[in-house]
Amino acid sequence: MKEELGLDHFEGRSWQGLHRHALMTMIAYAFLQHRRLAYAGRKKKNLRASASANHASRTSRHR
């Protein structure tokens, strides 16, 4: 995980530089988590919508 976010790329020597790099890494992680959760929510919503549409179309055929 740290390789994907760039945490292993820090080679600076100052404490302030480490804090800046850690902050940017946390921002990148938060962005990626937000995108992942938004995609998962959209996927669930689409599954629910298609399932209810399929159920509605099946009931109309049987009448």
Coordinates of C-alpha atoms in Angstrom, one line a residue:
M1 CA 0.0 0.0 0.0
K2 CA 2.7 2.5 0.9
E3 CA 4.3 2.0 -2.6
E4 CA 1.1 2.9 -4.3
L5 CA 0.7 6.1 -2.4
G6 CA 4.3 7.2 -2.6
L7 CA 5.2 7.0 1.1
D8 CA 8.3 5.0 0.3
H9 CA 9.6 7.7 -2.1
F10 CA 10.5 10.2 0.7
E11 CA 14.3 10.8 0.9
G12 CA 14.4 14.2 2.6
R13 CA 16.2 14.9 5.8
S14 CA 14.1 17.5 7.5
W15 CA 11.2 16.9 10.0
Q16 CA 9.1 19.5 8.2
G17 CA 9.7 17.8 4.8
L18 CA 8.6 14.4 6.3
H19 CA 5.4 16.0 7.6
R20 CA 4.6 17.6 4.3
H21 CA 5.2 14.3 2.5
A22 CA 3.1 12.4 5.0
L23 CA 0.3 14.9 4.6
M24 CA 0.3 14.5 0.8
T25 CA 0.3 10.8 1.2
M26 CA -2.7 10.9 3.5
I27 CA -4.5 13.2 1.0
A28 CA -3.8 10.8 -1.8
Y29 CA -5.1 7.9 0.3
A30 CA -8.3 9.8 1.2
F31 CA -8.9 10.6 -2.4
L32 CA -8.5 7.0 -3.5
Q33 CA -10.8 5.8 -0.7
H34 CA -13.4 8.3 -1.7
R35 CA -13.3 7.2 -5.3
R36 CA -13.5 3.5 -4.3
L37 CA -16.5 4.0 -2.0
A38 CA -18.3 6.2 -4.6
Y39 CA -17.8 3.5 -7.2
A40 CA -19.0 0.8 -4.9
G41 CA -22.1 2.8 -4.0
R42 CA -22.9 3.4 -7.7
K43 CA -22.5 -0.2 -8.4
K44 CA -24.9 -1.2 -5.6
K45 CA -27.4 1.4 -6.7
N46 CA -27.3 0.1 -10.3
L47 CA -27.8 -3.5 -9.1
R48 CA -30.8 -2.6 -7.0
A49 CA -32.3 -0.6 -9.8
S50 CA -31.9 -3.3 -12.4
A51 CA -33.2 -6.0 -10.0
S52 CA -36.4 -3.9 -9.3
A53 CA -36.8 -3.3 -13.0
N54 CA -36.5 -7.0 -13.8
H55 CA -39.0 -7.8 -11.1
A56 CA -41.5 -5.2 -12.4
S57 CA -41.2 -6.5 -16.0
R58 CA -41.8 -10.1 -14.9
T59 CA -45.0 -9.3 -12.9
S60 CA -46.5 -7.4 -15.9
R61 CA -46.0 -10.4 -18.2
H62 CA -48.0 -12.8 -15.9
R63 CA -51.2 -10.7 -15.9

